[in-house]
């Protein structure tokens, strides 16, 4: 028997959760539910919408199935999902998109899995106003995070008999951040010689997905592209009503449908439980109950082939009728309901994520606020020489002034070189001197970034040095 935490959520959550519980009971799935609350109906226990006992149960039992929870707009608690994801370090968001019989779409043979990195990228929410008219968000891509998600994607692909793993990125533009993601992907790929590997730029991937989605198998993406592309893929196979997902970490995993709490239809008994049921299939696979999963999946596919669907998919069945139809199509269980394949557990602490490297700081970008054209900053301070000034990434000094709009936020790049023209290492005091000197010129500095070289190991590209 497996203990699984059941969080029914709010809105249509309880209706669709009850449908899954009923199907599991009829299928005699060896799972004992441990019910806990989250969302609107748990606010009296904890203003975050996540009572301590819910968190403790997920940590203790390691696997949870969760119905949708409402996030109040503008007021109240943060998204329960985001909080759970971050608190429990659920780093992999796994979203399969598979064509289903009777669900009308433009394509018939889509069967792909999106593996989205779930913690990093711009989702750290590290954002600042730089000037009154310029805001900045930091996109953080890390080597451990990228190795871990690539490893997860390959391990999952191997375990589920997939053939091809594709990294999706924008490393042609984000050379350092996405470049690092891609570098880590190919590093991990070396351990899976049996797998076909490749990479695609995200815009090209989107175009190919909407024209020829059948050619895709497993895709691994940084957080933001993963968020967008996974919804695109949900659209390819019939929309949110059939889109499942799992948020998976080293220690625990939460499976839930992609759609929300659908307050417009809550309590009417017409919600489609399919996305939560598909999420429960992912959960069964995760804990190793592959045969049980296939048996219930076959009953669902039979139901759909027989034209029984809920209203959101153009059918007439309500939640209970649809659930009953699936139960009626369950074939009797075989005695040897074997546990296979082995559960998918990837321990990131075992992964070789850090490499000792030598670090060099050879310069600094100092960002300044200056509303009146090119800021008049010093040309030289100690070893540091002004190399260029850019505005929104376009060089405006030295050389001809491009015909661009100037905002009041400039990046002034200073680098240090030795007599032979090679980069020279600098210390913090030289940077402090530079900041003081810029201030003395009457220019307001906003922030600085060190220009660092890591022995060529960590995704350094010319873009940073130039
Ligand atoms: P939603 O996904 O709840 O609803 C969008 C539309 O799809 C509605 O017309 C709804 O009736 C329909 N729909 C959704 N699921 C359905 C189902 N299973 N069967 C039939 N029709 C279905 O998105 P919305 O309205 O933007 O969000 C409502 C609330 O849910 C918000 O508070 C939002 O923050 C929350 N939410 C929670 C999620 C979660 O807990 N995983 C995910 C997304 C949103």
Short mmCIF file of C-alpha atoms and ligand atoms in Angstrom, two decimals:
data_model
loop_
_atom_site.label_atom_id
_atom_site.label_comp_id
_atom_site.label_asym_id
_atom_site.label_seq_id
_atom_site.Cartn_x
_atom_site.Cartn_y
_atom_site.Cartn_z
CA UNK A 1 0.00 0.00 0.00
CA UNK A 2 1.21 3.50 -0.86
CA UNK A 3 0.23 6.55 1.20
CA UNK A 4 -0.58 9.50 -1.02
CA UNK A 5 -1.63 12.92 0.23
CA UNK A 6 -4.86 14.12 -1.35
CA UNK A 7 -5.47 17.87 -1.46
CA UNK A 8 -8.87 18.41 -3.01
CA UNK A 9 -8.48 22.19 -3.23
CA UNK A 10 -11.45 24.47 -3.82
CA UNK A 11 -13.82 25.46 -6.64
CA UNK A 12 -14.25 22.36 -8.84
CA UNK A 13 -11.33 20.72 -6.97
CA UNK A 14 -13.46 18.55 -4.65
CA UNK A 15 -15.73 17.36 -7.52
CA UNK A 16 -12.90 16.24 -9.78
CA UNK A 17 -10.88 14.81 -6.86
CA UNK A 18 -13.87 12.70 -5.81
CA UNK A 19 -14.11 11.38 -9.37
CA UNK A 20 -10.46 10.25 -9.32
CA UNK A 21 -10.84 8.70 -5.84
CA UNK A 22 -13.89 6.75 -7.04
CA UNK A 23 -12.10 5.46 -10.13
CA UNK A 24 -9.06 4.44 -8.03
CA UNK A 25 -11.31 2.63 -5.54
CA UNK A 26 -13.05 0.70 -8.32
CA UNK A 27 -9.68 -0.13 -9.89
CA UNK A 28 -8.45 -1.31 -6.46
CA UNK A 29 -5.33 0.85 -6.72
CA UNK A 30 -3.08 0.06 -3.75
CA UNK A 31 -3.16 3.63 -2.47
CA UNK A 32 -4.34 4.94 0.87
CA UNK A 33 -5.29 8.61 0.69
CA UNK A 34 -4.15 10.96 3.43
CA UNK A 35 -6.47 13.92 3.04
CA UNK A 36 -5.21 17.44 3.78
CA UNK A 37 -6.43 20.91 2.91
CA UNK A 38 -5.04 23.86 0.96
CA UNK A 39 -6.46 26.92 -0.74
CA UNK A 40 -9.47 29.05 0.09
CA UNK A 41 -10.99 26.56 2.53
CA UNK A 42 -7.75 26.38 4.55
CA UNK A 43 -7.18 30.09 5.10
CA UNK A 44 -8.64 29.93 8.61
CA UNK A 45 -5.86 27.45 9.49
CA UNK A 46 -3.06 29.43 7.87
CA UNK A 47 -3.29 32.76 6.01
CA UNK A 48 -0.95 31.37 3.31
CA UNK A 49 -3.64 28.85 2.34
CA UNK A 50 -1.23 26.02 3.23
CA UNK A 51 -1.63 24.68 6.78
CA UNK A 52 1.51 23.28 8.42
CA UNK A 53 -0.06 19.82 8.58
CA UNK A 54 -0.47 19.82 4.79
CA UNK A 55 3.17 20.65 4.23
CA UNK A 56 4.25 18.10 6.82
CA UNK A 57 2.12 15.39 5.21
CA UNK A 58 3.57 16.04 1.73
CA UNK A 59 7.09 15.91 3.19
CA UNK A 60 6.30 12.74 5.11
CA UNK A 61 4.44 10.77 2.44
CA UNK A 62 6.42 12.27 -0.48
CA UNK A 63 3.67 12.10 -3.09
CA UNK A 64 0.52 14.22 -3.37
CA UNK A 65 -2.37 14.58 -5.78
CA UNK A 66 -3.76 18.09 -5.71
CA UNK A 67 -6.91 19.67 -7.04
CA UNK A 68 -6.87 23.33 -8.10
CA UNK A 69 -6.81 26.13 -5.55
CA UNK A 70 -8.02 29.69 -6.05
CA UNK A 71 -5.53 32.54 -5.79
CA UNK A 72 -7.27 35.76 -4.76
CA UNK A 73 -6.38 38.56 -7.22
CA UNK A 74 -4.69 41.65 -5.77
CA UNK A 75 -5.31 40.68 -2.13
CA UNK A 76 -4.88 37.70 0.17
CA UNK A 77 -2.38 34.85 0.06
CA UNK A 78 0.21 34.10 -2.64
CA UNK A 79 -0.43 31.27 -5.10
CA UNK A 80 -0.54 28.01 -3.14
CA UNK A 81 1.14 26.28 -6.06
CA UNK A 82 4.06 28.68 -6.25
CA UNK A 83 4.54 28.45 -2.48
CA UNK A 84 4.49 24.64 -2.50
CA UNK A 85 6.82 24.51 -5.48
CA UNK A 86 9.37 26.81 -3.85
CA UNK A 87 9.10 25.49 -0.29
CA UNK A 88 9.52 21.88 -1.35
CA UNK A 89 12.07 22.60 -4.11
CA UNK A 90 9.94 20.89 -6.74
CA UNK A 91 12.37 21.65 -9.53
CA UNK A 92 10.86 19.70 -12.42
CA UNK A 93 7.51 20.56 -13.92
CA UNK A 94 6.59 17.65 -16.15
CA UNK A 95 3.69 18.10 -18.54
CA UNK A 96 2.81 15.44 -21.10
CA UNK A 97 0.71 16.41 -24.10
CA UNK A 98 -0.90 13.43 -25.81
CA UNK A 99 -3.65 13.24 -28.44
CA UNK A 100 -6.80 11.60 -27.12
CA UNK A 101 -9.50 9.83 -29.11
CA UNK A 102 -12.67 11.85 -29.53
CA UNK A 103 -11.00 15.10 -28.47
CA UNK A 104 -11.06 17.10 -31.68
CA UNK A 105 -7.84 18.94 -32.49
CA UNK A 106 -5.79 19.70 -35.60
CA UNK A 107 -3.35 16.85 -34.93
CA UNK A 108 -3.91 13.16 -34.18
CA UNK A 109 -0.58 11.75 -33.10
CA UNK A 110 0.93 14.13 -30.60
CA UNK A 111 2.75 12.38 -27.79
CA UNK A 112 5.34 14.61 -26.20
CA UNK A 113 6.53 15.48 -22.72
CA UNK A 114 7.62 18.93 -21.58
CA UNK A 115 10.18 19.00 -18.77
CA UNK A 116 10.30 22.57 -17.47
CA UNK A 117 12.83 23.82 -14.94
CA UNK A 118 10.55 25.08 -12.20
CA UNK A 119 12.57 27.29 -9.84
CA UNK A 120 15.09 29.47 -11.65
CA UNK A 121 15.22 31.84 -14.63
CA UNK A 122 13.19 35.04 -14.24
CA UNK A 123 10.89 33.31 -11.72
CA UNK A 124 13.14 34.17 -8.79
CA UNK A 125 11.27 37.47 -9.01
CA UNK A 126 14.49 39.43 -8.53
CA UNK A 127 13.36 42.69 -10.04
CA UNK A 128 14.30 46.30 -9.38
CA UNK A 129 13.45 49.73 -10.54
CA UNK A 130 16.68 51.17 -11.85
CA UNK A 131 15.42 54.65 -12.57
CA UNK A 132 11.88 56.01 -12.43
CA UNK A 133 11.39 54.88 -16.02
CA UNK A 134 13.52 51.73 -16.25
CA UNK A 135 12.84 48.40 -14.53
CA UNK A 136 15.07 45.36 -14.56
CA UNK A 137 14.48 41.66 -13.88
CA UNK A 138 17.27 39.18 -13.32
CA UNK A 139 17.33 35.95 -15.25
CA UNK A 140 19.27 33.48 -13.13
CA UNK A 141 20.36 30.25 -14.76
CA UNK A 142 22.57 28.05 -12.61
CA UNK A 143 24.82 25.17 -13.38
CA UNK A 144 23.37 22.90 -10.65
CA UNK A 145 19.82 23.77 -11.71
CA UNK A 146 20.51 23.13 -15.38
CA UNK A 147 22.38 19.87 -14.78
CA UNK A 148 19.61 18.64 -12.51
CA UNK A 149 16.75 19.33 -14.93
CA UNK A 150 18.65 17.85 -17.88
CA UNK A 151 19.43 14.77 -15.80
CA UNK A 152 15.77 14.46 -14.85
CA UNK A 153 14.70 14.72 -18.50
CA UNK A 154 17.14 12.02 -19.62
CA UNK A 155 16.37 9.66 -16.74
CA UNK A 156 12.65 10.05 -17.36
CA UNK A 157 13.10 9.52 -21.09
CA UNK A 158 15.09 6.34 -20.44
CA UNK A 159 12.61 4.96 -17.92
CA UNK A 160 9.58 5.67 -20.08
CA UNK A 161 11.15 4.27 -23.26
CA UNK A 162 11.42 7.63 -25.01
CA UNK A 163 13.87 8.05 -27.89
CA UNK A 164 14.71 11.71 -28.27
CA UNK A 165 15.49 14.57 -25.86
CA UNK A 166 15.59 18.12 -27.16
CA UNK A 167 16.79 21.22 -25.31
CA UNK A 168 14.83 24.37 -26.13
CA UNK A 169 16.54 27.72 -25.53
CA UNK A 170 17.42 31.14 -26.87
CA UNK A 171 21.19 30.83 -26.56
CA UNK A 172 21.71 32.76 -29.80
CA UNK A 173 20.60 35.89 -27.89
CA UNK A 174 20.99 34.94 -24.22
CA UNK A 175 24.46 33.62 -24.87
CA UNK A 176 25.57 33.41 -21.27
CA UNK A 177 22.40 32.33 -19.43
CA UNK A 178 20.78 30.06 -22.01
CA UNK A 179 24.28 29.21 -23.20
CA UNK A 180 25.00 27.75 -19.77
CA UNK A 181 21.69 25.82 -19.80
CA UNK A 182 22.58 24.33 -23.18
CA UNK A 183 26.16 23.53 -22.21
CA UNK A 184 24.93 21.63 -19.14
CA UNK A 185 22.36 19.79 -21.28
CA UNK A 186 25.04 18.49 -23.66
CA UNK A 187 27.30 17.62 -20.75
CA UNK A 188 24.56 15.44 -19.23
CA UNK A 189 23.65 14.01 -22.66
CA UNK A 190 27.08 12.34 -22.84
CA UNK A 191 25.89 9.85 -20.21
CA UNK A 192 22.99 8.75 -22.46
CA UNK A 193 24.59 7.64 -25.75
CA UNK A 194 21.50 5.58 -26.59
CA UNK A 195 19.32 8.71 -26.71
CA UNK A 196 18.90 10.98 -29.73
CA UNK A 197 19.72 14.50 -28.61
CA UNK A 198 19.41 17.92 -30.14
CA UNK A 199 18.46 21.50 -29.44
CA UNK A 200 16.14 24.07 -30.94
CA UNK A 201 15.78 27.80 -30.53
CA UNK A 202 12.49 28.46 -28.76
CA UNK A 203 10.84 30.49 -31.51
CA UNK A 204 11.66 27.85 -34.09
CA UNK A 205 10.41 25.18 -31.65
CA UNK A 206 7.06 26.99 -31.36
CA UNK A 207 6.69 27.22 -35.12
CA UNK A 208 7.49 23.54 -35.57
CA UNK A 209 5.18 22.56 -32.71
CA UNK A 210 2.18 24.20 -34.33
CA UNK A 211 2.97 22.76 -37.77
CA UNK A 212 4.45 19.35 -37.05
CA UNK A 213 4.06 18.42 -33.35
CA UNK A 214 4.22 14.67 -34.01
CA UNK A 215 7.99 14.84 -34.43
CA UNK A 216 8.59 15.93 -30.83
CA UNK A 217 9.32 13.53 -27.99
CA UNK A 218 10.86 14.87 -24.74
CA UNK A 219 11.68 18.58 -24.51
CA UNK A 220 13.61 20.23 -21.68
CA UNK A 221 13.34 23.98 -21.17
CA UNK A 222 14.27 26.77 -18.75
CA UNK A 223 11.40 28.07 -16.64
CA UNK A 224 9.91 30.89 -18.73
CA UNK A 225 9.98 29.13 -22.12
CA UNK A 226 8.72 25.99 -20.40
CA UNK A 227 5.77 27.86 -18.94
CA UNK A 228 4.72 29.24 -22.32
CA UNK A 229 5.54 26.25 -24.50
CA UNK A 230 3.74 23.82 -22.17
CA UNK A 231 0.50 25.78 -22.51
CA UNK A 232 1.00 25.87 -26.25
CA UNK A 233 1.33 22.08 -26.19
CA UNK A 234 -1.81 21.76 -24.04
CA UNK A 235 -3.59 23.63 -26.82
CA UNK A 236 -2.33 21.12 -29.40
CA UNK A 237 -4.13 18.24 -27.71
CA UNK A 238 -7.39 19.87 -26.62
CA UNK A 239 -6.70 22.60 -24.09
CA UNK A 240 -6.57 22.95 -20.34
CA UNK A 241 -9.37 20.43 -19.70
CA UNK A 242 -7.00 17.64 -20.75
CA UNK A 243 -3.67 19.03 -19.53
CA UNK A 244 -2.01 17.19 -16.64
CA UNK A 245 1.14 18.05 -14.75
CA UNK A 246 3.55 17.02 -12.04
CA UNK A 247 5.85 19.14 -9.90
CA UNK A 248 8.69 16.91 -8.88
CA UNK A 249 11.61 17.33 -6.49
CA UNK A 250 14.25 15.11 -4.94
CA UNK A 251 12.16 14.34 -1.91
CA UNK A 252 8.54 14.81 -2.91
CA UNK A 253 6.24 15.33 -5.85
CA UNK A 254 2.85 16.94 -6.34
CA UNK A 255 0.65 16.03 -9.29
CA UNK A 256 -2.16 18.30 -10.42
CA UNK A 257 -4.10 19.42 -13.45
CA UNK A 258 -2.97 22.56 -15.22
CA UNK A 259 -6.38 24.24 -15.12
CA UNK A 260 -7.61 26.34 -12.20
CA UNK A 261 -10.52 26.10 -9.80
CA UNK A 262 -13.10 27.15 -12.47
CA UNK A 263 -15.30 29.15 -10.07
CA UNK A 264 -17.78 29.78 -12.92
CA UNK A 265 -18.87 26.11 -12.93
CA UNK A 266 -17.98 25.03 -9.37
CA UNK A 267 -20.67 23.04 -7.57
CA UNK A 268 -22.65 22.31 -10.75
CA UNK A 269 -21.36 18.76 -11.18
CA UNK A 270 -20.28 19.36 -14.79
CA UNK A 271 -16.50 19.73 -14.41
CA UNK A 272 -14.24 17.54 -16.49
CA UNK A 273 -12.10 15.35 -14.19
CA UNK A 274 -9.87 14.19 -17.04
CA UNK A 275 -6.90 16.51 -16.46
CA UNK A 276 -6.69 15.47 -12.80
CA UNK A 277 -7.08 11.82 -13.82
CA UNK A 278 -4.27 12.20 -16.37
CA UNK A 279 -2.17 13.81 -13.61
CA UNK A 280 -2.90 10.78 -11.43
CA UNK A 281 -1.54 8.58 -14.26
CA UNK A 282 1.71 10.52 -14.05
CA UNK A 283 1.63 9.95 -10.31
CA UNK A 284 1.12 6.19 -10.72
CA UNK A 285 4.04 6.08 -13.10
CA UNK A 286 6.14 8.10 -10.67
CA UNK A 287 5.55 5.68 -7.81
CA UNK A 288 6.05 2.69 -10.09
CA UNK A 289 2.46 1.47 -10.62
CA UNK A 290 2.83 1.32 -14.38
CA UNK A 291 0.39 -1.56 -14.97
CA UNK A 292 -2.33 0.02 -12.86
CA UNK A 293 -1.87 3.23 -14.78
CA UNK A 294 -2.22 1.45 -18.13
CA UNK A 295 -5.39 -0.34 -16.99
CA UNK A 296 -7.16 2.86 -15.95
CA UNK A 297 -5.82 4.68 -18.99
CA UNK A 298 -7.29 2.01 -21.27
CA UNK A 299 -10.68 2.45 -19.58
CA UNK A 300 -10.48 6.21 -20.14
CA UNK A 301 -9.51 5.76 -23.81
CA UNK A 302 -12.42 3.29 -24.30
CA UNK A 303 -14.81 5.83 -22.77
CA UNK A 304 -13.60 8.55 -25.13
CA UNK A 305 -13.73 6.23 -28.14
CA UNK A 306 -17.34 5.49 -27.24
CA UNK A 307 -18.00 9.21 -27.58
CA UNK A 308 -18.60 9.84 -23.87
CA UNK A 309 -17.24 13.27 -22.98
CA UNK A 310 -18.00 16.15 -20.67
CA UNK A 311 -19.52 19.37 -22.00
CA UNK A 312 -16.29 21.34 -22.24
CA UNK A 313 -15.19 18.82 -24.90
CA UNK A 314 -18.50 18.92 -26.76
CA UNK A 315 -20.06 15.93 -25.00
CA UNK A 316 -23.15 15.61 -22.82
CA UNK A 317 -21.89 13.74 -19.75
CA UNK A 318 -21.68 15.36 -16.35
CA UNK A 319 -18.84 14.59 -13.94
CA UNK A 320 -20.57 11.59 -12.35
CA UNK A 321 -21.70 10.06 -15.67
CA UNK A 322 -18.21 10.39 -17.13
CA UNK A 323 -16.67 8.83 -14.01
CA UNK A 324 -19.16 5.95 -14.08
CA UNK A 325 -18.42 5.30 -17.77
CA UNK A 326 -14.70 4.94 -17.03
CA UNK A 327 -15.37 2.59 -14.10
CA UNK A 328 -17.63 0.41 -16.28
CA UNK A 329 -14.79 0.02 -18.77
CA UNK A 330 -12.13 -1.09 -16.27
CA UNK A 331 -11.00 -4.62 -17.13
CA UNK A 332 -10.63 -6.91 -14.08
CA UNK A 333 -7.31 -6.62 -12.33
CA UNK A 334 -4.69 -9.29 -12.85
CA UNK A 335 -3.40 -10.92 -9.70
CA UNK A 336 0.21 -9.92 -10.35
CA UNK A 337 -0.20 -6.18 -10.43
CA UNK A 338 3.57 -5.85 -10.60
CA UNK A 339 5.40 -2.75 -9.61
CA UNK A 340 7.41 -1.66 -12.61
CA UNK A 341 9.26 0.27 -13.83
CA UNK A 342 11.22 1.39 -10.83
CA UNK A 343 10.12 4.71 -9.35
CA UNK A 344 11.75 7.81 -10.73
CA UNK A 345 13.89 9.34 -8.02
CA UNK A 346 16.81 11.53 -8.97
CA UNK A 347 18.99 12.70 -6.17
CA UNK A 348 20.50 15.97 -7.20
CA UNK A 349 23.05 15.97 -4.39
CA UNK A 350 24.67 13.05 -6.18
CA UNK A 351 25.09 15.01 -9.37
CA UNK A 352 28.45 16.55 -10.26
CA UNK A 353 27.22 20.11 -10.32
CA UNK A 354 30.22 22.15 -9.32
CA UNK A 355 33.63 22.21 -10.87
CA UNK A 356 36.54 23.98 -9.22
CA UNK A 357 37.53 26.83 -11.53
CA UNK A 358 39.80 29.80 -11.35
CA UNK A 359 38.02 33.14 -11.31
CA UNK A 360 39.18 36.39 -12.82
CA UNK A 361 37.52 39.78 -12.61
CA UNK A 362 38.80 41.93 -15.43
CA UNK A 363 36.30 44.75 -15.43
CA UNK A 364 33.00 46.11 -14.40
CA UNK A 365 29.74 47.35 -15.87
CA UNK A 366 28.58 50.36 -13.94
CA UNK A 367 24.97 51.31 -14.61
CA UNK A 368 24.18 54.99 -14.26
CA UNK A 369 21.10 57.18 -14.37
CA UNK A 370 21.54 60.06 -16.80
CA UNK A 371 18.69 61.72 -18.64
CA UNK A 372 20.66 64.08 -20.92
CA UNK A 373 22.26 61.99 -23.71
CA UNK A 374 25.64 60.29 -23.30
CA UNK A 375 26.73 60.40 -19.63
CA UNK A 376 30.01 62.18 -19.05
CA UNK A 377 31.86 59.56 -17.03
CA UNK A 378 35.67 59.36 -16.54
CA UNK A 379 37.64 57.71 -19.38
CA UNK A 380 40.19 56.11 -17.04
CA UNK A 381 40.29 55.30 -13.34
CA UNK A 382 43.46 53.43 -12.30
CA UNK A 383 43.76 50.32 -14.47
CA UNK A 384 40.13 50.54 -15.60
CA UNK A 385 39.45 52.14 -18.98
CA UNK A 386 36.04 53.07 -20.35
CA UNK A 387 35.45 50.67 -23.20
CA UNK A 388 31.95 51.57 -24.24
CA UNK A 389 28.58 52.93 -23.14
CA UNK A 390 25.35 51.27 -24.18
CA UNK A 391 21.70 52.20 -23.82
CA UNK A 392 19.19 49.32 -23.68
CA UNK A 393 21.99 47.11 -25.01
CA UNK A 394 22.89 49.27 -28.05
CA UNK A 395 26.33 50.84 -28.13
CA UNK A 396 26.17 54.65 -28.11
CA UNK A 397 29.81 55.46 -27.33
CA UNK A 398 32.43 55.51 -28.79
CA UNK A 399 31.59 55.73 -32.48
CA UNK A 400 28.66 57.16 -34.34
CA UNK A 401 25.46 57.65 -32.35
CA UNK A 402 22.82 55.17 -33.57
CA UNK A 403 19.31 56.45 -34.27
CA UNK A 404 17.71 55.01 -31.15
CA UNK A 405 15.57 56.27 -28.31
CA UNK A 406 17.73 56.96 -25.30
CA UNK A 407 16.38 56.10 -21.88
CA UNK A 408 17.93 57.50 -18.71
CA UNK A 409 19.73 54.23 -17.89
CA UNK A 410 23.20 53.55 -19.29
CA UNK A 411 25.70 50.76 -18.99
CA UNK A 412 29.29 51.99 -18.85
CA UNK A 413 31.77 49.19 -19.38
CA UNK A 414 35.25 49.49 -17.92
CA UNK A 415 37.93 46.86 -18.50
CA UNK A 416 41.52 46.43 -17.39
CA UNK A 417 44.22 45.18 -19.76
CA UNK A 418 47.97 44.64 -19.42
CA UNK A 419 50.60 46.03 -21.85
CA UNK A 420 50.07 43.12 -24.25
CA UNK A 421 46.33 43.79 -24.45
CA UNK A 422 45.25 40.78 -22.42
CA UNK A 423 42.65 41.13 -19.70
CA UNK A 424 44.09 41.98 -16.31
CA UNK A 425 42.75 40.86 -12.97
CA UNK A 426 41.41 43.67 -10.76
CA UNK A 427 40.54 43.87 -7.09
CA UNK A 428 37.56 45.34 -5.25
CA UNK A 429 39.43 48.51 -4.31
CA UNK A 430 39.79 49.43 -7.98
CA UNK A 431 36.04 49.04 -8.36
CA UNK A 432 35.38 51.19 -5.26
CA UNK A 433 37.68 53.87 -6.73
CA UNK A 434 35.74 53.79 -9.99
CA UNK A 435 32.37 54.19 -8.24
CA UNK A 436 33.73 57.09 -6.18
CA UNK A 437 35.11 58.79 -9.28
CA UNK A 438 31.85 58.38 -11.23
CA UNK A 439 30.00 59.92 -8.27
CA UNK A 440 32.53 62.74 -8.16
CA UNK A 441 31.68 63.48 -11.83
CA UNK A 442 28.14 64.18 -10.62
CA UNK A 443 26.70 61.03 -12.21
CA UNK A 444 24.27 58.88 -10.21
CA UNK A 445 25.29 55.22 -10.29
CA UNK A 446 22.55 52.60 -9.88
CA UNK A 447 24.28 49.25 -9.76
CA UNK A 448 27.39 47.42 -10.86
CA UNK A 449 28.16 44.03 -12.31
CA UNK A 450 31.59 42.49 -12.21
CA UNK A 451 32.89 41.09 -15.50
CA UNK A 452 34.21 37.68 -14.60
CA UNK A 453 36.00 34.94 -16.43
CA UNK A 454 35.79 31.41 -15.10
CA UNK A 455 38.69 29.67 -16.74
CA UNK A 456 36.54 29.19 -19.84
CA UNK A 457 34.49 26.62 -17.98
CA UNK A 458 31.16 28.14 -17.07
CA UNK A 459 29.59 29.32 -20.26
CA UNK A 460 31.82 32.33 -20.74
CA UNK A 461 31.28 33.78 -24.18
CA UNK A 462 32.62 36.70 -26.09
CA UNK A 463 29.42 38.62 -25.41
CA UNK A 464 30.51 39.21 -21.84
CA UNK A 465 34.03 40.24 -22.67
CA UNK A 466 33.10 42.50 -25.55
P1 LIG B 1 -9.57 28.13 -14.87
O1 LIG B 1 -8.66 27.11 -15.46
O2 LIG B 1 -10.07 27.85 -13.52
O3 LIG B 1 -10.85 28.33 -15.83
C1 LIG B 1 -10.74 28.78 -17.20
C2 LIG B 1 -11.98 28.29 -17.98
O4 LIG B 1 -11.86 26.88 -18.20
C3 LIG B 1 -13.28 28.50 -17.23
O5 LIG B 1 -14.28 28.83 -18.15
C4 LIG B 1 -13.58 27.14 -16.61
O6 LIG B 1 -14.95 26.88 -16.43
C5 LIG B 1 -12.97 26.19 -17.63
N1 LIG B 1 -12.46 24.97 -16.99
C6 LIG B 1 -11.32 24.85 -16.27
N2 LIG B 1 -11.18 23.62 -15.83
C7 LIG B 1 -12.24 22.92 -16.24
C8 LIG B 1 -12.67 21.58 -16.10
N3 LIG B 1 -11.94 20.68 -15.41
N4 LIG B 1 -13.83 21.20 -16.66
C9 LIG B 1 -14.57 22.08 -17.36
N5 LIG B 1 -14.23 23.36 -17.55
C10 LIG B 1 -13.07 23.78 -17.00
O7 LIG B 1 -8.80 29.51 -14.93
P2 LIG B 1 -9.14 30.88 -14.21
O8 LIG B 1 -10.60 31.16 -14.28
O9 LIG B 1 -8.19 31.85 -14.81
O10 LIG B 1 -8.70 30.67 -12.70
C11 LIG B 1 -9.59 30.43 -11.62
C12 LIG B 1 -8.79 30.32 -10.35
O11 LIG B 1 -7.94 29.17 -10.39
C13 LIG B 1 -7.87 31.51 -10.10
O12 LIG B 1 -7.94 31.86 -8.73
C14 LIG B 1 -6.50 30.98 -10.41
O13 LIG B 1 -5.49 31.64 -9.68
C15 LIG B 1 -6.64 29.54 -9.98
N6 LIG B 1 -5.70 28.62 -10.66
C16 LIG B 1 -5.26 27.58 -9.92
C17 LIG B 1 -4.44 26.65 -10.48
C18 LIG B 1 -4.02 25.49 -9.65
O14 LIG B 1 -4.38 25.40 -8.50
N7 LIG B 1 -3.26 24.58 -10.20
C19 LIG B 1 -3.95 26.75 -11.88
C20 LIG B 1 -4.53 27.87 -12.58
C21 LIG B 1 -5.35 28.77 -11.98
#
